[in-house]
């Protein structure tokens, strides 16, 4: 597989929380949100009260990073995407007889709102904190020209922003996209590809190398 450095991280200053107060938990949906939260703490430890909160995350990589960087334990790491995570959260809280509360949601400027919508429909409040901005790497075009292989059979897209940043450059540079099979990680990415009029060959349930290999078998 060939990788091009696609995203850069621009931190947006915010007053990171101390004690969790009336907040019942925090949501992390990407490694970028964890890294940005860690930077925002500016060397301060996360207050121990967060250990008692209902914290959730998408993906095992993000979950491990939360534990390493913030010393917070999360549930839902096997969910794989926002839709599945929201169902997991609602079921988990219902089993604990929790029917209302507010979640903090460190996120980027390109969040899709799926998790917020689902949890709000379930009676919970989601408080987004725009903590980073996702922008296209200015050198992405050069990266594509340098690393793109004409022998490749598949194109793997891991997020809607990846689709939105990359496809226009591929088209502008004259690549014949019809010769490739498109792979998407998650339903949101699949939808973004299809909105460009491109058929998705396979969709990976979770953002892991193992699940990519699974759909290719």
PDB file of C-alpha atoms in Angstrom:
ATOM      1  CA  UNK A   1       0.000   0.000   0.000  1.00  0.00           C
ATOM      2  CA  UNK A   2       1.184   3.512  -0.769  1.00  0.00           C
ATOM      3  CA  UNK A   3       0.569   6.280   1.739  1.00  0.00           C
ATOM      4  CA  UNK A   4       0.445  10.022   1.083  1.00  0.00           C
ATOM      5  CA  UNK A   5       0.550  12.473   3.965  1.00  0.00           C
ATOM      6  CA  UNK A   6      -2.892  14.007   3.641  1.00  0.00           C
ATOM      7  CA  UNK A   7      -3.803  15.932   6.774  1.00  0.00           C
ATOM      8  CA  UNK A   8      -2.172  18.555   8.915  1.00  0.00           C
ATOM      9  CA  UNK A   9      -3.363  19.491  12.362  1.00  0.00           C
ATOM     10  CA  UNK A  10      -4.078  23.058  13.372  1.00  0.00           C
ATOM     11  CA  UNK A  11      -4.980  23.374  17.038  1.00  0.00           C
ATOM     12  CA  UNK A  12      -7.827  25.675  18.009  1.00  0.00           C
ATOM     13  CA  UNK A  13      -7.315  27.062  21.556  1.00  0.00           C
ATOM     14  CA  UNK A  14      -9.988  26.189  24.080  1.00  0.00           C
ATOM     15  CA  UNK A  15     -10.326  26.085  27.853  1.00  0.00           C
ATOM     16  CA  UNK A  16      -9.961  22.405  28.615  1.00  0.00           C
ATOM     17  CA  UNK A  17     -12.147  21.125  31.454  1.00  0.00           C
ATOM     18  CA  UNK A  18     -10.894  20.524  34.960  1.00  0.00           C
ATOM     19  CA  UNK A  19     -13.410  18.640  37.041  1.00  0.00           C
ATOM     20  CA  UNK A  20     -16.117  17.059  34.956  1.00  0.00           C
ATOM     21  CA  UNK A  21     -18.932  18.660  37.001  1.00  0.00           C
ATOM     22  CA  UNK A  22     -22.329  17.840  35.509  1.00  0.00           C
ATOM     23  CA  UNK A  23     -20.789  16.305  32.382  1.00  0.00           C
ATOM     24  CA  UNK A  24     -21.328  12.535  32.394  1.00  0.00           C
ATOM     25  CA  UNK A  25     -18.586  11.645  29.913  1.00  0.00           C
ATOM     26  CA  UNK A  26     -16.416  12.470  26.940  1.00  0.00           C
ATOM     27  CA  UNK A  27     -16.428  11.183  23.355  1.00  0.00           C
ATOM     28  CA  UNK A  28     -13.356  10.605  21.185  1.00  0.00           C
ATOM     29  CA  UNK A  29     -13.855   9.652  17.545  1.00  0.00           C
ATOM     30  CA  UNK A  30     -10.324   9.923  16.132  1.00  0.00           C
ATOM     31  CA  UNK A  31      -6.659   9.915  17.159  1.00  0.00           C
ATOM     32  CA  UNK A  32      -6.517  13.577  16.094  1.00  0.00           C
ATOM     33  CA  UNK A  33      -9.084  14.529  18.725  1.00  0.00           C
ATOM     34  CA  UNK A  34      -6.982  12.786  21.379  1.00  0.00           C
ATOM     35  CA  UNK A  35      -3.730  14.420  20.291  1.00  0.00           C
ATOM     36  CA  UNK A  36      -5.389  17.844  20.187  1.00  0.00           C
ATOM     37  CA  UNK A  37      -6.871  17.333  23.661  1.00  0.00           C
ATOM     38  CA  UNK A  38      -3.466  16.314  24.980  1.00  0.00           C
ATOM     39  CA  UNK A  39      -1.869  19.443  23.531  1.00  0.00           C
ATOM     40  CA  UNK A  40      -4.647  21.616  24.941  1.00  0.00           C
ATOM     41  CA  UNK A  41      -3.938  20.369  28.448  1.00  0.00           C
ATOM     42  CA  UNK A  42      -0.474  21.958  28.180  1.00  0.00           C
ATOM     43  CA  UNK A  43       1.195  19.409  30.417  1.00  0.00           C
ATOM     44  CA  UNK A  44      -1.541  19.275  33.045  1.00  0.00           C
ATOM     45  CA  UNK A  45      -2.915  15.932  34.199  1.00  0.00           C
ATOM     46  CA  UNK A  46      -6.521  15.049  33.500  1.00  0.00           C
ATOM     47  CA  UNK A  47      -8.557  15.391  36.681  1.00  0.00           C
ATOM     48  CA  UNK A  48      -9.186  12.030  38.334  1.00  0.00           C
ATOM     49  CA  UNK A  49     -12.952  12.572  38.236  1.00  0.00           C
ATOM     50  CA  UNK A  50     -12.869  11.734  34.520  1.00  0.00           C
ATOM     51  CA  UNK A  51     -11.973   8.163  35.437  1.00  0.00           C
ATOM     52  CA  UNK A  52     -15.468   7.809  36.871  1.00  0.00           C
ATOM     53  CA  UNK A  53     -17.169   9.253  33.799  1.00  0.00           C
ATOM     54  CA  UNK A  54     -18.821   7.365  30.941  1.00  0.00           C
ATOM     55  CA  UNK A  55     -16.183   7.790  28.250  1.00  0.00           C
ATOM     56  CA  UNK A  56     -16.467   6.291  24.781  1.00  0.00           C
ATOM     57  CA  UNK A  57     -14.300   6.002  21.701  1.00  0.00           C
ATOM     58  CA  UNK A  58     -14.385   4.792  18.099  1.00  0.00           C
ATOM     59  CA  UNK A  59     -11.664   2.290  17.266  1.00  0.00           C
ATOM     60  CA  UNK A  60      -9.030   0.490  19.279  1.00  0.00           C
ATOM     61  CA  UNK A  61      -6.224   2.790  18.098  1.00  0.00           C
ATOM     62  CA  UNK A  62      -8.054   5.823  19.444  1.00  0.00           C
ATOM     63  CA  UNK A  63      -8.894   4.014  22.668  1.00  0.00           C
ATOM     64  CA  UNK A  64      -5.267   3.028  23.268  1.00  0.00           C
ATOM     65  CA  UNK A  65      -4.158   6.596  22.588  1.00  0.00           C
ATOM     66  CA  UNK A  66      -6.669   7.993  25.088  1.00  0.00           C
ATOM     67  CA  UNK A  67      -5.307   5.642  27.730  1.00  0.00           C
ATOM     68  CA  UNK A  68      -1.684   6.493  26.922  1.00  0.00           C
ATOM     69  CA  UNK A  69      -1.973  10.255  26.478  1.00  0.00           C
ATOM     70  CA  UNK A  70      -4.809  11.198  28.823  1.00  0.00           C
ATOM     71  CA  UNK A  71      -4.927   8.276  31.262  1.00  0.00           C
ATOM     72  CA  UNK A  72      -8.659   7.900  30.647  1.00  0.00           C
ATOM     73  CA  UNK A  73     -10.362   4.549  30.164  1.00  0.00           C
ATOM     74  CA  UNK A  74     -13.006   4.293  27.442  1.00  0.00           C
ATOM     75  CA  UNK A  75     -15.581   1.804  26.195  1.00  0.00           C
ATOM     76  CA  UNK A  76     -16.840   1.163  22.664  1.00  0.00           C
ATOM     77  CA  UNK A  77     -13.455   0.636  21.046  1.00  0.00           C
ATOM     78  CA  UNK A  78     -14.763  -2.210  18.887  1.00  0.00           C
ATOM     79  CA  UNK A  79     -17.554  -0.102  17.373  1.00  0.00           C
ATOM     80  CA  UNK A  80     -15.615   1.014  14.295  1.00  0.00           C
ATOM     81  CA  UNK A  81     -17.764   3.987  13.277  1.00  0.00           C
ATOM     82  CA  UNK A  82     -20.048   6.672  14.720  1.00  0.00           C
ATOM     83  CA  UNK A  83     -23.283   4.871  13.873  1.00  0.00           C
ATOM     84  CA  UNK A  84     -22.317   1.694  15.695  1.00  0.00           C
ATOM     85  CA  UNK A  85     -20.790   3.639  18.592  1.00  0.00           C
ATOM     86  CA  UNK A  86     -23.963   5.654  19.147  1.00  0.00           C
ATOM     87  CA  UNK A  87     -26.013   2.454  19.343  1.00  0.00           C
ATOM     88  CA  UNK A  88     -23.479   0.994  21.779  1.00  0.00           C
ATOM     89  CA  UNK A  89     -23.589   4.104  24.003  1.00  0.00           C
ATOM     90  CA  UNK A  90     -27.387   4.204  24.153  1.00  0.00           C
ATOM     91  CA  UNK A  91     -27.588   0.505  24.991  1.00  0.00           C
ATOM     92  CA  UNK A  92     -24.808   0.739  27.567  1.00  0.00           C
ATOM     93  CA  UNK A  93     -26.375   3.705  29.347  1.00  0.00           C
ATOM     94  CA  UNK A  94     -29.839   2.147  29.263  1.00  0.00           C
ATOM     95  CA  UNK A  95     -28.439  -0.912  31.037  1.00  0.00           C
ATOM     96  CA  UNK A  96     -27.053   1.453  33.679  1.00  0.00           C
ATOM     97  CA  UNK A  97     -30.450   3.221  33.962  1.00  0.00           C
ATOM     98  CA  UNK A  98     -28.961   6.516  32.740  1.00  0.00           C
ATOM     99  CA  UNK A  99     -31.450   8.411  30.585  1.00  0.00           C
ATOM    100  CA  UNK A 100     -29.988  11.917  30.369  1.00  0.00           C
ATOM    101  CA  UNK A 101     -26.757  13.853  30.668  1.00  0.00           C
ATOM    102  CA  UNK A 102     -24.203  15.848  28.707  1.00  0.00           C
ATOM    103  CA  UNK A 103     -21.154  14.594  26.825  1.00  0.00           C
ATOM    104  CA  UNK A 104     -18.115  16.637  25.868  1.00  0.00           C
ATOM    105  CA  UNK A 105     -17.093  15.981  22.269  1.00  0.00           C
ATOM    106  CA  UNK A 106     -13.618  17.217  21.216  1.00  0.00           C
ATOM    107  CA  UNK A 107     -13.811  17.304  17.433  1.00  0.00           C
ATOM    108  CA  UNK A 108     -12.587  18.884  14.226  1.00  0.00           C
ATOM    109  CA  UNK A 109     -14.135  21.431  11.912  1.00  0.00           C
ATOM    110  CA  UNK A 110     -15.274  18.709   9.497  1.00  0.00           C
ATOM    111  CA  UNK A 111     -17.286  16.578  11.899  1.00  0.00           C
ATOM    112  CA  UNK A 112     -20.341  14.986  10.296  1.00  0.00           C
ATOM    113  CA  UNK A 113     -22.723  15.271  13.250  1.00  0.00           C
ATOM    114  CA  UNK A 114     -23.772  11.620  13.168  1.00  0.00           C
ATOM    115  CA  UNK A 115     -22.888  10.881  16.785  1.00  0.00           C
ATOM    116  CA  UNK A 116     -24.459  14.106  18.031  1.00  0.00           C
ATOM    117  CA  UNK A 117     -27.720  13.492  16.197  1.00  0.00           C
ATOM    118  CA  UNK A 118     -28.119   9.905  17.393  1.00  0.00           C
ATOM    119  CA  UNK A 119     -27.363  10.685  21.036  1.00  0.00           C
ATOM    120  CA  UNK A 120     -29.607  13.752  21.044  1.00  0.00           C
ATOM    121  CA  UNK A 121     -32.430  11.630  19.668  1.00  0.00           C
ATOM    122  CA  UNK A 122     -31.794   9.332  22.631  1.00  0.00           C
ATOM    123  CA  UNK A 123     -32.257  12.185  25.112  1.00  0.00           C
ATOM    124  CA  UNK A 124     -28.638  13.171  25.714  1.00  0.00           C
ATOM    125  CA  UNK A 125     -26.847  16.473  25.115  1.00  0.00           C
ATOM    126  CA  UNK A 126     -23.616  16.542  23.137  1.00  0.00           C
ATOM    127  CA  UNK A 127     -21.396  19.589  23.585  1.00  0.00           C
ATOM    128  CA  UNK A 128     -18.926  19.836  20.680  1.00  0.00           C
ATOM    129  CA  UNK A 129     -15.558  21.475  21.282  1.00  0.00           C
ATOM    130  CA  UNK A 130     -13.876  22.326  17.980  1.00  0.00           C
ATOM    131  CA  UNK A 131     -10.341  21.579  18.992  1.00  0.00           C
ATOM    132  CA  UNK A 132      -8.606  21.128  15.646  1.00  0.00           C
ATOM    133  CA  UNK A 133      -9.016  21.950  11.985  1.00  0.00           C
ATOM    134  CA  UNK A 134      -8.567  19.455   9.196  1.00  0.00           C
ATOM    135  CA  UNK A 135      -6.888  21.008   6.161  1.00  0.00           C
ATOM    136  CA  UNK A 136      -5.414  19.577   3.023  1.00  0.00           C
ATOM    137  CA  UNK A 137      -1.670  19.101   2.955  1.00  0.00           C
ATOM    138  CA  UNK A 138      -0.381  21.749   0.496  1.00  0.00           C
ATOM    139  CA  UNK A 139       2.061  19.190  -0.905  1.00  0.00           C
ATOM    140  CA  UNK A 140      -0.563  16.507  -1.499  1.00  0.00           C
ATOM    141  CA  UNK A 141      -0.433  16.894  -5.281  1.00  0.00           C
ATOM    142  CA  UNK A 142       3.323  16.340  -5.282  1.00  0.00           C
ATOM    143  CA  UNK A 143       2.902  13.388  -2.909  1.00  0.00           C
ATOM    144  CA  UNK A 144       0.438  11.797  -5.311  1.00  0.00           C
ATOM    145  CA  UNK A 145       2.698  12.270  -8.327  1.00  0.00           C
ATOM    146  CA  UNK A 146       5.687  10.846  -6.450  1.00  0.00           C
ATOM    147  CA  UNK A 147       4.075   7.860  -4.741  1.00  0.00           C
ATOM    148  CA  UNK A 148       1.104   6.926  -6.884  1.00  0.00           C
ATOM    149  CA  UNK A 149       1.652   3.598  -8.591  1.00  0.00           C
ATOM    150  CA  UNK A 150       0.156   2.817 -11.976  1.00  0.00           C
ATOM    151  CA  UNK A 151       0.293  -0.831 -10.953  1.00  0.00           C
ATOM    152  CA  UNK A 152      -2.122  -0.290  -8.047  1.00  0.00           C
ATOM    153  CA  UNK A 153      -5.450  -2.088  -8.235  1.00  0.00           C
ATOM    154  CA  UNK A 154      -7.237  -0.512  -5.283  1.00  0.00           C
ATOM    155  CA  UNK A 155      -7.705   2.946  -3.821  1.00  0.00           C
ATOM    156  CA  UNK A 156      -8.437   2.985  -0.082  1.00  0.00           C
ATOM    157  CA  UNK A 157     -10.167   5.992   1.469  1.00  0.00           C
ATOM    158  CA  UNK A 158     -10.416   6.248   5.246  1.00  0.00           C
ATOM    159  CA  UNK A 159     -12.584   9.351   5.735  1.00  0.00           C
ATOM    160  CA  UNK A 160     -14.910  11.712   3.844  1.00  0.00           C
ATOM    161  CA  UNK A 161     -12.274  14.467   4.064  1.00  0.00           C
ATOM    162  CA  UNK A 162      -9.774  12.104   2.447  1.00  0.00           C
ATOM    163  CA  UNK A 163     -12.223  11.685  -0.442  1.00  0.00           C
ATOM    164  CA  UNK A 164     -12.933  15.405  -0.731  1.00  0.00           C
ATOM    165  CA  UNK A 165      -9.252  16.384  -0.725  1.00  0.00           C
ATOM    166  CA  UNK A 166      -7.865  13.610  -2.903  1.00  0.00           C
ATOM    167  CA  UNK A 167     -10.363  12.884  -5.675  1.00  0.00           C
ATOM    168  CA  UNK A 168     -10.259  16.386  -7.236  1.00  0.00           C
ATOM    169  CA  UNK A 169      -6.454  16.216  -7.402  1.00  0.00           C
ATOM    170  CA  UNK A 170      -6.521  12.763  -8.979  1.00  0.00           C
ATOM    171  CA  UNK A 171      -9.006  13.954 -11.587  1.00  0.00           C
ATOM    172  CA  UNK A 172      -7.087  17.174 -12.288  1.00  0.00           C
ATOM    173  CA  UNK A 173      -3.899  15.173 -12.825  1.00  0.00           C
ATOM    174  CA  UNK A 174      -5.570  12.943 -15.368  1.00  0.00           C
ATOM    175  CA  UNK A 175      -5.565   9.659 -13.494  1.00  0.00           C
ATOM    176  CA  UNK A 176      -7.971   7.111 -14.960  1.00  0.00           C
ATOM    177  CA  UNK A 177     -10.065   6.329 -11.876  1.00  0.00           C
ATOM    178  CA  UNK A 178     -12.127   3.708 -13.710  1.00  0.00           C
ATOM    179  CA  UNK A 179      -9.194   1.290 -13.633  1.00  0.00           C
ATOM    180  CA  UNK A 180      -9.180   1.144  -9.823  1.00  0.00           C
ATOM    181  CA  UNK A 181     -11.427  -0.540  -7.292  1.00  0.00           C
ATOM    182  CA  UNK A 182     -12.474   1.798  -4.505  1.00  0.00           C
ATOM    183  CA  UNK A 183     -12.385   0.715  -0.881  1.00  0.00           C
ATOM    184  CA  UNK A 184     -13.999   2.723   1.917  1.00  0.00           C
ATOM    185  CA  UNK A 185     -13.585   2.595   5.669  1.00  0.00           C
ATOM    186  CA  UNK A 186     -17.024   3.076   7.170  1.00  0.00           C
ATOM    187  CA  UNK A 187     -20.410   4.055   5.714  1.00  0.00           C
ATOM    188  CA  UNK A 188     -19.727   7.816   5.799  1.00  0.00           C
ATOM    189  CA  UNK A 189     -16.676   7.413   3.571  1.00  0.00           C
ATOM    190  CA  UNK A 190     -18.629   5.090   1.284  1.00  0.00           C
ATOM    191  CA  UNK A 191     -21.324   7.733   0.933  1.00  0.00           C
ATOM    192  CA  UNK A 192     -18.763  10.449   0.119  1.00  0.00           C
ATOM    193  CA  UNK A 193     -17.292   8.321  -2.678  1.00  0.00           C
ATOM    194  CA  UNK A 194     -20.694   7.471  -4.118  1.00  0.00           C
ATOM    195  CA  UNK A 195     -21.643  11.159  -4.112  1.00  0.00           C
ATOM    196  CA  UNK A 196     -18.783  11.607  -6.569  1.00  0.00           C
ATOM    197  CA  UNK A 197     -20.486   9.133  -8.878  1.00  0.00           C
ATOM    198  CA  UNK A 198     -18.018   6.333  -8.144  1.00  0.00           C
ATOM    199  CA  UNK A 199     -19.006   2.788  -7.227  1.00  0.00           C
ATOM    200  CA  UNK A 200     -17.506   1.424  -4.008  1.00  0.00           C
ATOM    201  CA  UNK A 201     -16.077  -2.066  -4.387  1.00  0.00           C
ATOM    202  CA  UNK A 202     -15.938  -2.948  -0.683  1.00  0.00           C
ATOM    203  CA  UNK A 203     -16.556  -1.205   2.645  1.00  0.00           C
ATOM    204  CA  UNK A 204     -14.507  -2.028   5.741  1.00  0.00           C
ATOM    205  CA  UNK A 205     -16.476  -2.277   8.954  1.00  0.00           C
ATOM    206  CA  UNK A 206     -13.652  -0.970  11.146  1.00  0.00           C
ATOM    207  CA  UNK A 207     -10.556   1.212  10.637  1.00  0.00           C
ATOM    208  CA  UNK A 208      -7.913  -1.477  10.899  1.00  0.00           C
ATOM    209  CA  UNK A 209      -5.483  -3.204   8.570  1.00  0.00           C
ATOM    210  CA  UNK A 210      -7.029  -6.563   9.493  1.00  0.00           C
ATOM    211  CA  UNK A 211     -10.460  -5.452   8.307  1.00  0.00           C
ATOM    212  CA  UNK A 212      -9.007  -4.170   5.042  1.00  0.00           C
ATOM    213  CA  UNK A 213      -7.443  -7.564   4.406  1.00  0.00           C
ATOM    214  CA  UNK A 214     -10.731  -9.232   5.343  1.00  0.00           C
ATOM    215  CA  UNK A 215     -12.741  -7.471   2.633  1.00  0.00           C
ATOM    216  CA  UNK A 216     -10.070  -8.259   0.037  1.00  0.00           C
ATOM    217  CA  UNK A 217     -10.193 -12.008   0.611  1.00  0.00           C
TER     218      UNK A 217
END
